[in-house]
Amino acid sequence: MLNTNTNTNSGFDDLGLHPVILNSLKKSAYTEPTPVQRQAIPAALAGGDLLVSSHTGSGKTAAFMLPSLNRLTVESPVKGNGPRILVLTPTRELALQVDKASFSYGHKLKRLRIACLVGGMPYPVQLKALQGPVDVVVATPGRLMDHMERGRIDFRRLEVLILDEADRMLDMGFIDDIEAIVAKTPVSRQTLLFSATLDGVVGAMAKKITREPRRVQIAATAERRAHIEERFMFSDNMTHKNKLLDALLRDTDIQQALVFTATKRSADDLSGLLREQGFSAQALHGDMNQGQRNRTLKGLRDGRTRVLVATDVAARGIDVAGISHVINFDAPRQAEDYVHRIGRTGRAGRTGFAVTLINPGERGLLRSIERFTGQRARIDAIAGLEPTVSEPRRPHPARRGARPGGHARMGAGGGGTTANAAQPFRGFKPGGFSNAGKSLRGSPKRAGHDTRASR
Ligand code: AMP
């Protein structure tokens, strides 16, 4: 998808964006809008509210930021210093990413002042940014409320309110903060709500805060499936699981891997264990202060860290092109998180690989992932490390009431050739783990590293 020819953005020319924005975009080397951009940009430029269901990695940041920045090509009719665009995100990492992307998408604007107000960061820089005029505020709800309660934000000029990953913000308990923030913004605002799902509580909130919104639905799975090879592997116990991870990580095709654990403690334990094994591994979780988190992410971006062991919250919003593999060491508790996790690989048109390890007690999780995605899981095994217990035959998720709507609107059928029972490892192509078992046998033997049993 990425193209190094920076002379043209022809695919974006007919979306209605101002030449200054198109000019800014030339530096990005995007040549064609992604599906969500193609639909959402003209709709947002028309001025109405939007409810967009799109998955992570789909190019959603540009989909909401380009039409919003487009407004800055005209002076605000309202006097004041407050932001004209407000973006709310669930995590600091995502906010920092939106902040960075916004600078890039609007760098040809005469003046672009962005304040990033996120928790865990020192106040002085944020206070300084709020002292003068600001065009865009990118914030996490808690810290924004903090500034609002101290009377530091003036929303009189606000034109656009964007909720990025709204489902996750609600999952994280930000509903009251969001409602309080929305109540302080002008009713004349445009609201753009982006979320993996538009069902349930998100739908209810969307109803409250938008007016006659247009819905933009992107076929999440079809797009995702094209870029990410997904596999599931059964593990007998923690020792077996550790061996599988070791084998997977020794695959020479891995550029960088993101390994998910269920708890902060296990992220620390596992990264320590991997370092002992000779991997350049680091942990990333919510107990780390922002400075540590930034340094860890920098290490990943610079390529110094090859394996990042992270919890769900910390990994939200990570966009590092080098992540070739996502390994769910602990299967996600919620099927929705599965989609977010694997979306950390296969970014910007690259091919990614995702492997989920399933413990004997976790077969229910596998079922719920299948129901959620409407896809039958592809079960695999590594030669020499096959599980002792095989998987019983099970019906296709589409025939057991897969939700054909909402985020799981991924449509059944497309599961491809899948195995019901654990199969000898057939090998990932292209660039899969086919060497994994072999390399494990060639590597130093690991002595029962079952440090995670205590989690
Ligand atoms: P996002 O979903 O906004 O986090 O974007 C995912 C990745 O896709 C980021 O690395 C973007 O820079 C990249 N991206 C966004 N739009 C395009 C596009 N039109 N062409 C190529 N890459 C893009």
Short mmCIF file of C-alpha atoms and ligand atoms in Angstrom, two decimals:
data_model
loop_
_atom_site.label_atom_id
_atom_site.label_comp_id
_atom_site.label_asym_id
_atom_site.label_seq_id
_atom_site.Cartn_x
_atom_site.Cartn_y
_atom_site.Cartn_z
CA MET A 1 0.00 0.00 0.00
CA LEU A 2 2.82 2.39 0.78
CA ASN A 3 4.46 4.00 -2.17
CA THR A 4 7.65 5.99 -2.18
CA ASN A 5 6.56 8.17 -5.08
CA THR A 6 5.70 11.41 -3.29
CA ASN A 7 4.71 13.46 -6.32
CA THR A 8 1.09 12.53 -6.32
CA ASN A 9 -1.77 11.65 -4.04
CA SER A 10 -4.11 11.18 -6.95
CA GLY A 11 -6.33 8.75 -5.06
CA PHE A 12 -7.12 11.49 -2.54
CA ASP A 13 -7.75 14.26 -5.07
CA ASP A 14 -11.43 13.58 -5.55
CA LEU A 15 -12.43 13.40 -1.89
CA GLY A 16 -13.01 17.15 -1.52
CA LEU A 17 -10.00 17.98 0.67
CA HIS A 18 -8.39 21.44 0.53
CA PRO A 19 -5.18 21.66 -1.56
CA VAL A 20 -3.18 22.55 1.57
CA ILE A 21 -4.22 19.28 3.19
CA LEU A 22 -3.52 17.34 -0.02
CA ASN A 23 -0.13 18.99 -0.06
CA SER A 24 0.57 17.92 3.53
CA LEU A 25 -0.42 14.41 2.60
CA LYS A 26 2.21 14.20 -0.12
CA LYS A 27 4.88 13.74 2.54
CA SER A 28 3.05 10.70 3.91
CA ALA A 29 3.42 8.81 0.62
CA TYR A 30 -0.15 7.57 0.85
CA THR A 31 -1.29 7.12 -2.71
CA GLU A 32 -4.74 5.59 -2.30
CA PRO A 33 -7.28 6.18 0.44
CA THR A 34 -8.11 3.11 2.48
CA PRO A 35 -11.79 2.00 2.38
CA VAL A 36 -12.64 3.80 5.61
CA GLN A 37 -10.97 6.98 4.34
CA ARG A 38 -12.78 6.80 1.01
CA GLN A 39 -16.13 6.65 2.77
CA ALA A 40 -15.63 8.77 5.85
CA ILE A 41 -13.68 11.74 4.43
CA PRO A 42 -16.34 13.07 2.00
CA ALA A 43 -19.08 12.32 4.55
CA ALA A 44 -17.27 14.23 7.30
CA LEU A 45 -16.47 17.12 4.95
CA ALA A 46 -20.22 17.43 4.33
CA GLY A 47 -20.47 18.44 8.00
CA GLY A 48 -22.82 15.85 9.49
CA ASP A 49 -22.21 13.42 12.35
CA LEU A 50 -20.68 10.03 11.63
CA LEU A 51 -20.68 6.65 13.31
CA VAL A 52 -17.86 4.61 11.87
CA SER A 53 -17.14 1.00 12.64
CA SER A 54 -13.63 0.27 11.54
CA HIS A 55 -10.90 -1.84 12.94
CA THR A 56 -7.50 -0.80 14.14
CA GLY A 57 -4.94 -0.43 11.37
CA SER A 58 -7.56 0.52 8.79
CA GLY A 59 -6.32 4.09 8.41
CA LYS A 60 -9.01 5.52 10.68
CA THR A 61 -6.81 8.32 12.07
CA ALA A 62 -6.56 9.99 8.67
CA ALA A 63 -10.25 9.24 8.09
CA PHE A 64 -11.24 11.53 10.94
CA MET A 65 -8.24 13.87 11.07
CA LEU A 66 -8.01 14.94 7.43
CA PRO A 67 -11.59 16.30 7.15
CA SER A 68 -11.27 17.88 10.60
CA LEU A 69 -7.97 19.59 9.78
CA ASN A 70 -9.61 20.76 6.57
CA ARG A 71 -11.66 23.14 8.74
CA LEU A 72 -8.48 24.90 9.85
CA THR A 73 -7.95 26.23 6.33
CA VAL A 74 -10.62 28.81 7.23
CA GLU A 75 -10.44 31.15 10.24
CA SER A 76 -12.75 30.40 13.14
CA PRO A 77 -15.66 32.84 13.29
CA VAL A 78 -15.48 32.61 17.09
CA LYS A 79 -12.83 34.52 19.05
CA GLY A 80 -10.89 32.65 21.70
CA ASN A 81 -7.96 30.34 22.39
CA GLY A 82 -9.75 27.04 22.83
CA PRO A 83 -9.49 24.03 20.51
CA ARG A 84 -11.52 23.76 17.31
CA ILE A 85 -10.98 20.00 17.19
CA LEU A 86 -11.07 17.64 20.17
CA VAL A 87 -9.99 14.01 19.89
CA LEU A 88 -10.65 11.66 22.81
CA THR A 89 -8.72 8.40 22.91
CA PRO A 90 -8.68 5.56 25.46
CA THR A 91 -4.93 5.43 26.05
CA ARG A 92 -1.88 7.63 26.18
CA GLU A 93 -0.15 5.65 23.46
CA LEU A 94 -3.01 6.12 21.06
CA ALA A 95 -3.24 9.83 21.91
CA LEU A 96 0.48 10.28 21.21
CA GLN A 97 0.05 8.51 17.93
CA VAL A 98 -2.92 10.63 16.88
CA ASP A 99 -0.94 13.71 17.92
CA LYS A 100 1.98 12.70 15.73
CA ALA A 101 -0.22 11.74 12.77
CA SER A 102 -2.12 15.03 13.03
CA PHE A 103 1.09 17.04 12.76
CA SER A 104 2.02 15.11 9.69
CA TYR A 105 -1.44 15.38 8.07
CA GLY A 106 -1.57 19.14 8.71
CA HIS A 107 2.03 20.26 8.46
CA LYS A 108 1.37 22.52 5.46
CA LEU A 109 -1.28 24.50 7.34
CA LYS A 110 -0.10 28.02 8.14
CA ARG A 111 -0.03 27.31 11.85
CA LEU A 112 -1.05 24.14 13.56
CA ARG A 113 -1.10 24.09 17.32
CA ILE A 114 -1.83 20.75 18.91
CA ALA A 115 -1.99 20.05 22.63
CA CYS A 116 -1.71 16.45 23.76
CA LEU A 117 -3.26 16.10 27.21
CA VAL A 118 -2.67 12.65 28.57
CA GLY A 119 -2.37 11.14 32.01
CA GLY A 120 1.02 10.05 33.30
CA MET A 121 2.76 12.98 31.60
CA PRO A 122 4.07 16.02 33.48
CA TYR A 123 1.68 18.97 33.78
CA PRO A 124 4.03 21.90 32.90
CA VAL A 125 4.24 21.09 29.17
CA GLN A 126 0.47 20.69 28.98
CA LEU A 127 -0.15 23.92 30.90
CA LYS A 128 2.18 25.78 28.57
CA ALA A 129 0.37 24.41 25.53
CA LEU A 130 -2.93 25.62 26.97
CA GLN A 131 -1.70 29.13 27.70
CA GLY A 132 -1.83 30.26 24.08
CA PRO A 133 -4.27 29.52 21.27
CA VAL A 134 -4.65 25.85 20.38
CA ASP A 135 -6.31 24.31 17.31
CA VAL A 136 -6.43 20.65 18.23
CA VAL A 137 -6.57 18.90 21.59
CA VAL A 138 -5.85 15.17 21.67
CA ALA A 139 -6.62 13.82 25.10
CA THR A 140 -7.43 10.89 27.31
CA PRO A 141 -10.71 11.60 29.16
CA GLY A 142 -9.32 11.61 32.73
CA ARG A 143 -6.59 14.18 32.16
CA LEU A 144 -8.84 16.35 30.04
CA MET A 145 -11.40 16.43 32.87
CA ASP A 146 -8.62 17.44 35.20
CA HIS A 147 -7.79 20.47 33.05
CA MET A 148 -11.47 21.28 32.50
CA GLU A 149 -12.21 21.26 36.22
CA ARG A 150 -9.46 23.82 36.69
CA GLY A 151 -11.03 26.03 34.06
CA ARG A 152 -8.16 25.64 31.61
CA ILE A 153 -10.17 24.67 28.52
CA ASP A 154 -12.53 26.90 26.61
CA PHE A 155 -14.76 24.97 24.22
CA ARG A 156 -16.49 27.99 22.64
CA ARG A 157 -14.60 27.53 19.38
CA LEU A 158 -15.06 23.76 19.27
CA GLU A 159 -16.26 22.54 15.87
CA VAL A 160 -15.51 18.82 15.88
CA LEU A 161 -15.56 16.22 18.63
CA ILE A 162 -13.93 12.90 17.74
CA LEU A 163 -14.22 9.77 19.84
CA ASP A 164 -11.54 7.34 18.76
CA GLU A 165 -11.96 3.70 19.80
CA ALA A 166 -15.13 4.63 21.67
CA ASP A 167 -15.85 1.00 22.58
CA ARG A 168 -12.56 0.75 24.40
CA MET A 169 -13.11 4.03 26.24
CA LEU A 170 -16.39 2.65 27.54
CA ASP A 171 -14.75 -0.67 28.45
CA MET A 172 -12.23 1.29 30.46
CA GLY A 173 -14.98 3.00 32.44
CA PHE A 174 -14.75 6.47 30.91
CA ILE A 175 -18.49 6.83 30.30
CA ASP A 176 -19.06 9.48 33.00
CA ASP A 177 -16.05 11.50 31.92
CA ILE A 178 -17.12 11.35 28.29
CA GLU A 179 -20.63 12.49 29.10
CA ALA A 180 -19.31 15.33 31.25
CA ILE A 181 -16.94 16.41 28.47
CA VAL A 182 -19.63 16.23 25.77
CA ALA A 183 -21.97 18.31 27.95
CA LYS A 184 -19.42 21.15 27.93
CA THR A 185 -19.05 21.25 24.16
CA PRO A 186 -21.27 23.38 21.87
CA VAL A 187 -24.40 21.62 20.54
CA SER A 188 -23.50 22.93 17.10
CA ARG A 189 -20.44 20.63 17.01
CA GLN A 190 -19.89 17.84 14.53
CA THR A 191 -19.40 14.46 16.24
CA LEU A 192 -17.34 11.69 14.66
CA LEU A 193 -17.47 8.43 16.58
CA PHE A 194 -15.09 5.63 15.61
CA SER A 195 -15.44 2.25 17.23
CA ALA A 196 -14.81 -1.41 16.51
CA THR A 197 -18.45 -2.05 17.32
CA LEU A 198 -21.50 0.18 17.20
CA ASP A 199 -23.69 -2.21 19.17
CA GLY A 200 -24.69 -2.27 22.83
CA VAL A 201 -23.51 0.52 25.12
CA VAL A 202 -21.56 2.23 22.35
CA GLY A 203 -24.71 2.40 20.23
CA ALA A 204 -26.66 3.80 23.17
CA MET A 205 -24.08 6.48 23.83
CA ALA A 206 -23.81 7.29 20.12
CA LYS A 207 -27.55 7.88 20.04
CA LYS A 208 -27.26 10.38 22.88
CA ILE A 209 -24.38 12.42 21.54
CA THR A 210 -24.93 12.48 17.77
CA ARG A 211 -27.62 13.99 15.55
CA GLU A 212 -28.89 12.08 12.52
CA PRO A 213 -25.52 10.39 12.14
CA ARG A 214 -24.48 8.66 8.97
CA ARG A 215 -23.18 5.15 9.48
CA VAL A 216 -20.02 3.97 7.79
CA GLN A 217 -19.44 0.29 8.03
CA ILE A 218 -16.19 -1.28 6.95
CA ALA A 219 -16.01 -4.98 6.33
CA ALA A 220 -13.54 -5.57 9.11
CA THR A 221 -12.70 -9.19 8.66
CA ALA A 222 -12.44 -9.26 4.93
CA GLU A 223 -9.87 -6.49 5.06
CA ARG A 224 -8.08 -7.89 8.07
CA ARG A 225 -8.00 -11.42 6.73
CA ALA A 226 -6.16 -10.27 3.68
CA HIS A 227 -3.18 -9.14 5.75
CA ILE A 228 -2.98 -11.43 8.74
CA GLU A 229 -2.44 -15.17 8.86
CA GLU A 230 -4.11 -16.49 11.99
CA ARG A 231 -3.35 -19.74 13.79
CA PHE A 232 -4.31 -21.32 17.10
CA MET A 233 -2.21 -23.85 18.99
CA PHE A 234 -3.23 -26.00 21.92
CA SER A 235 -0.92 -26.22 24.88
CA ASP A 236 -1.03 -28.92 27.55
CA ASN A 237 0.27 -26.83 30.45
CA MET A 238 2.50 -23.87 31.21
CA THR A 239 5.74 -25.74 30.51
CA HIS A 240 4.44 -26.76 27.11
CA LYS A 241 3.27 -23.21 26.50
CA ASN A 242 6.71 -21.82 27.28
CA LYS A 243 8.26 -24.29 24.87
CA LEU A 244 5.83 -23.29 22.14
CA LEU A 245 6.64 -19.64 22.69
CA ASP A 246 10.34 -20.32 22.59
CA ALA A 247 9.94 -22.22 19.33
CA LEU A 248 7.80 -19.51 17.79
CA LEU A 249 10.23 -16.77 18.75
CA ARG A 250 13.19 -18.65 17.32
CA ASP A 251 11.63 -18.55 13.89
CA THR A 252 13.97 -16.63 11.66
CA ASP A 253 11.10 -14.97 9.82
CA ILE A 254 10.09 -12.99 12.88
CA GLN A 255 11.10 -9.40 12.54
CA GLN A 256 9.54 -8.21 15.78
CA ALA A 257 6.95 -9.91 17.95
CA LEU A 258 4.32 -8.59 20.29
CA VAL A 259 3.46 -11.16 22.95
CA PHE A 260 0.30 -10.65 24.98
CA THR A 261 -0.13 -11.76 28.56
CA ALA A 262 -3.19 -11.52 30.78
CA THR A 263 -1.59 -9.64 33.67
CA LYS A 264 1.07 -7.01 34.32
CA ARG A 265 2.92 -9.41 36.59
CA SER A 266 3.09 -12.08 33.92
CA ALA A 267 4.28 -9.52 31.36
CA ASP A 268 7.18 -8.69 33.70
CA ASP A 269 7.90 -12.35 34.50
CA LEU A 270 7.77 -13.50 30.92
CA SER A 271 9.92 -10.68 29.55
CA GLY A 272 12.52 -11.45 32.24
CA LEU A 273 12.43 -15.10 31.32
CA LEU A 274 12.86 -14.31 27.63
CA ARG A 275 15.84 -12.08 28.36
CA GLU A 276 17.41 -14.97 30.26
CA GLN A 277 16.82 -17.03 27.12
CA GLY A 278 18.79 -14.51 25.10
CA PHE A 279 15.92 -12.60 23.45
CA SER A 280 15.96 -8.82 23.44
CA ALA A 281 12.64 -8.59 25.25
CA GLN A 282 10.92 -5.82 27.18
CA ALA A 283 7.64 -5.55 29.05
CA LEU A 284 4.95 -2.91 28.55
CA HIS A 285 2.05 -2.51 30.95
CA GLY A 286 -0.05 0.00 32.80
CA ASP A 287 2.01 0.00 36.01
CA MET A 288 4.97 1.55 34.21
CA ASN A 289 5.25 5.32 34.26
CA GLN A 290 4.95 7.20 31.01
CA GLY A 291 8.70 7.77 30.71
CA GLN A 292 9.37 4.03 30.95
CA ARG A 293 6.58 3.27 28.48
CA ASN A 294 7.92 5.80 26.00
CA ARG A 295 11.45 4.42 26.27
CA THR A 296 10.17 0.88 25.76
CA LEU A 297 8.19 1.88 22.69
CA LYS A 298 11.18 3.77 21.33
CA GLY A 299 13.27 0.62 21.73
CA LEU A 300 10.67 -1.25 19.72
CA ARG A 301 10.49 1.40 17.01
CA ASP A 302 14.29 1.59 16.76
CA GLY A 303 14.42 -2.17 16.40
CA ARG A 304 16.51 -2.65 19.56
CA THR A 305 13.70 -4.62 21.15
CA ARG A 306 12.69 -7.70 19.23
CA VAL A 307 10.04 -9.03 21.56
CA LEU A 308 7.60 -6.84 23.44
CA VAL A 309 5.56 -8.57 26.13
CA ALA A 310 2.49 -6.50 26.85
CA THR A 311 -0.94 -6.40 28.44
CA ASP A 312 -4.02 -5.36 26.47
CA VAL A 313 -4.28 -1.83 27.77
CA ALA A 314 -0.66 -0.96 27.15
CA ALA A 315 -0.63 -2.38 23.67
CA ARG A 316 -3.64 -0.42 22.50
CA GLY A 317 -2.72 1.92 19.72
CA ILE A 318 0.78 0.56 19.07
CA ASP A 319 1.58 1.10 15.43
CA VAL A 320 5.02 -0.29 14.67
CA ALA A 321 5.47 -1.55 11.14
CA GLY A 322 8.20 -4.01 12.24
CA ILE A 323 5.75 -6.12 14.28
CA SER A 324 5.56 -9.13 12.02
CA HIS A 325 4.00 -11.44 14.61
CA VAL A 326 1.48 -11.21 17.40
CA ILE A 327 1.54 -14.09 19.85
CA ASN A 328 -1.28 -14.43 22.33
CA PHE A 329 0.61 -16.23 25.06
CA ASP A 330 -2.52 -15.84 27.16
CA ALA A 331 -5.66 -15.99 25.06
CA PRO A 332 -7.70 -12.78 25.25
CA ARG A 333 -10.55 -12.86 27.80
CA GLN A 334 -12.85 -11.07 25.38
CA ALA A 335 -13.23 -12.00 21.75
CA GLU A 336 -13.22 -8.33 20.79
CA ASP A 337 -9.74 -7.92 22.25
CA TYR A 338 -8.58 -10.67 19.94
CA VAL A 339 -9.30 -8.47 16.93
CA HIS A 340 -7.51 -5.51 18.49
CA ARG A 341 -4.49 -7.56 19.46
CA ILE A 342 -3.91 -9.13 16.10
CA GLY A 343 -4.44 -5.73 14.47
CA ARG A 344 -0.99 -4.76 15.83
CA THR A 345 0.57 -6.74 13.00
CA GLY A 346 -0.09 -6.57 9.28
CA ARG A 347 -0.04 -2.77 9.46
CA ALA A 348 0.02 -0.47 6.46
CA GLY A 349 -0.45 -3.18 3.89
CA ARG A 350 2.17 -5.61 5.19
CA THR A 351 1.56 -9.27 5.93
CA GLY A 352 1.34 -10.23 9.57
CA PHE A 353 1.06 -13.47 11.52
CA ALA A 354 -0.93 -14.11 14.66
CA VAL A 355 -0.70 -17.16 16.88
CA THR A 356 -2.94 -17.76 19.87
CA LEU A 357 -2.01 -20.36 22.47
CA ILE A 358 -4.99 -22.09 24.04
CA ASN A 359 -4.80 -23.90 27.38
CA PRO A 360 -6.96 -26.96 28.02
CA GLY A 361 -9.36 -24.86 30.14
CA GLU A 362 -9.68 -22.16 27.50
CA ARG A 363 -11.55 -23.88 24.70
CA GLY A 364 -14.57 -21.70 25.53
CA LEU A 365 -12.47 -18.66 24.63
CA LEU A 366 -11.63 -20.20 21.30
CA ARG A 367 -15.35 -20.72 20.64
CA SER A 368 -16.17 -17.14 21.48
CA ILE A 369 -13.43 -15.86 19.17
CA GLU A 370 -14.86 -18.02 16.41
CA ARG A 371 -18.36 -16.76 17.08
CA PHE A 372 -17.18 -13.18 17.17
CA THR A 373 -15.22 -13.35 13.94
CA GLY A 374 -17.58 -15.76 12.22
CA GLN A 375 -14.48 -17.67 11.16
CA ARG A 376 -13.42 -21.14 12.12
CA ALA A 377 -10.07 -21.09 13.87
CA ARG A 378 -7.16 -22.69 12.07
CA ILE A 379 -5.57 -25.10 14.50
CA ASP A 380 -1.89 -25.75 14.11
CA ALA A 381 0.93 -27.44 15.95
CA ILE A 382 4.71 -27.35 15.85
CA ALA A 383 6.44 -30.54 14.84
CA GLY A 384 7.89 -32.15 17.94
CA LEU A 385 5.74 -30.01 20.22
CA GLU A 386 2.27 -31.34 19.44
CA PRO A 387 -0.23 -31.23 22.29
CA THR A 388 -1.10 -34.53 23.91
CA VAL A 389 -4.83 -33.82 23.91
CA SER A 390 -6.50 -33.33 20.55
CA GLU A 391 -9.37 -31.03 19.78
CA PRO A 392 -12.82 -32.60 19.39
CA ARG A 393 -14.70 -31.98 16.15
CA ARG A 394 -16.90 -28.93 16.29
CA PRO A 395 -19.41 -27.29 13.99
CA HIS A 396 -18.62 -24.24 11.92
CA PRO A 397 -19.28 -21.04 13.94
CA ALA A 398 -21.75 -19.83 11.33
CA ARG A 399 -23.96 -22.80 12.09
CA ARG A 400 -23.94 -22.25 15.83
CA GLY A 401 -25.34 -18.77 15.89
CA ALA A 402 -22.39 -16.59 14.94
CA ARG A 403 -23.52 -13.00 15.26
CA PRO A 404 -23.89 -11.85 11.69
CA GLY A 405 -24.16 -8.22 12.74
CA GLY A 406 -22.18 -5.59 14.63
CA HIS A 407 -18.49 -5.91 14.86
CA ALA A 408 -18.84 -9.59 14.24
CA ARG A 409 -20.50 -8.54 11.03
CA MET A 410 -17.54 -10.14 9.53
CA GLY A 411 -19.68 -12.55 7.66
CA ALA A 412 -19.25 -16.22 8.00
CA GLY A 413 -17.81 -18.38 5.30
CA GLY A 414 -14.29 -17.48 4.49
CA GLY A 415 -12.81 -19.59 7.18
CA GLY A 416 -10.79 -21.29 4.49
CA THR A 417 -9.41 -24.74 4.86
CA THR A 418 -9.33 -25.42 8.54
CA ALA A 419 -8.53 -28.40 10.61
CA ASN A 420 -10.71 -29.60 13.42
CA ALA A 421 -8.11 -31.66 15.12
CA ALA A 422 -4.61 -30.60 16.02
CA GLN A 423 -2.54 -31.19 12.93
CA PRO A 424 1.15 -31.56 12.47
CA PHE A 425 2.50 -28.13 11.78
CA ARG A 426 1.80 -27.38 8.16
CA GLY A 427 3.89 -24.26 8.12
CA PHE A 428 2.99 -20.65 7.70
CA LYS A 429 3.34 -19.33 4.23
CA PRO A 430 4.73 -16.92 3.39
CA GLY A 431 7.36 -16.45 6.04
CA GLY A 432 5.73 -18.70 8.60
CA PHE A 433 6.97 -20.71 11.48
CA SER A 434 7.84 -23.79 9.57
CA ASN A 435 11.34 -23.84 11.02
CA ALA A 436 10.19 -23.35 14.54
CA GLY A 437 10.28 -26.90 15.78
CA LYS A 438 13.63 -27.50 14.14
CA SER A 439 15.23 -24.42 15.62
CA LEU A 440 13.96 -25.28 19.06
CA ARG A 441 15.67 -28.63 18.87
CA GLY A 442 18.87 -26.86 17.91
CA SER A 443 18.61 -24.39 20.77
CA PRO A 444 19.78 -24.81 24.37
CA LYS A 445 17.33 -26.85 26.36
CA ARG A 446 15.14 -24.91 28.74
CA ALA A 447 14.83 -26.06 32.27
CA GLY A 448 11.14 -26.12 33.35
CA HIS A 449 10.61 -22.38 33.32
CA ASP A 450 7.24 -22.38 34.85
CA THR A 451 7.57 -19.09 36.65
CA ARG A 452 4.17 -17.97 35.43
CA ALA A 453 2.22 -20.59 37.28
CA SER A 454 1.85 -18.05 40.07
CA ARG A 455 -0.03 -15.48 37.99
P1 AMP B 1 -4.48 3.81 11.66
O1 AMP B 1 -5.59 2.81 11.46
O2 AMP B 1 -4.93 5.22 11.52
O3 AMP B 1 -3.77 3.56 12.98
O4 AMP B 1 -3.40 3.58 10.49
C1 AMP B 1 -2.69 2.37 10.34
C2 AMP B 1 -1.45 2.54 9.52
O5 AMP B 1 -1.80 2.74 8.14
C3 AMP B 1 -0.60 3.74 9.90
O6 AMP B 1 0.75 3.33 9.86
C4 AMP B 1 -0.84 4.76 8.82
O7 AMP B 1 0.26 5.60 8.60
C5 AMP B 1 -1.11 3.87 7.61
N1 AMP B 1 -2.01 4.48 6.61
C6 AMP B 1 -3.13 5.20 6.86
N2 AMP B 1 -3.72 5.57 5.70
C7 AMP B 1 -2.97 5.07 4.70
C8 AMP B 1 -3.07 5.12 3.26
N3 AMP B 1 -4.05 5.74 2.65
N4 AMP B 1 -2.09 4.50 2.56
C9 AMP B 1 -1.07 3.84 3.20
N5 AMP B 1 -0.93 3.75 4.53
C10 AMP B 1 -1.86 4.36 5.28
#
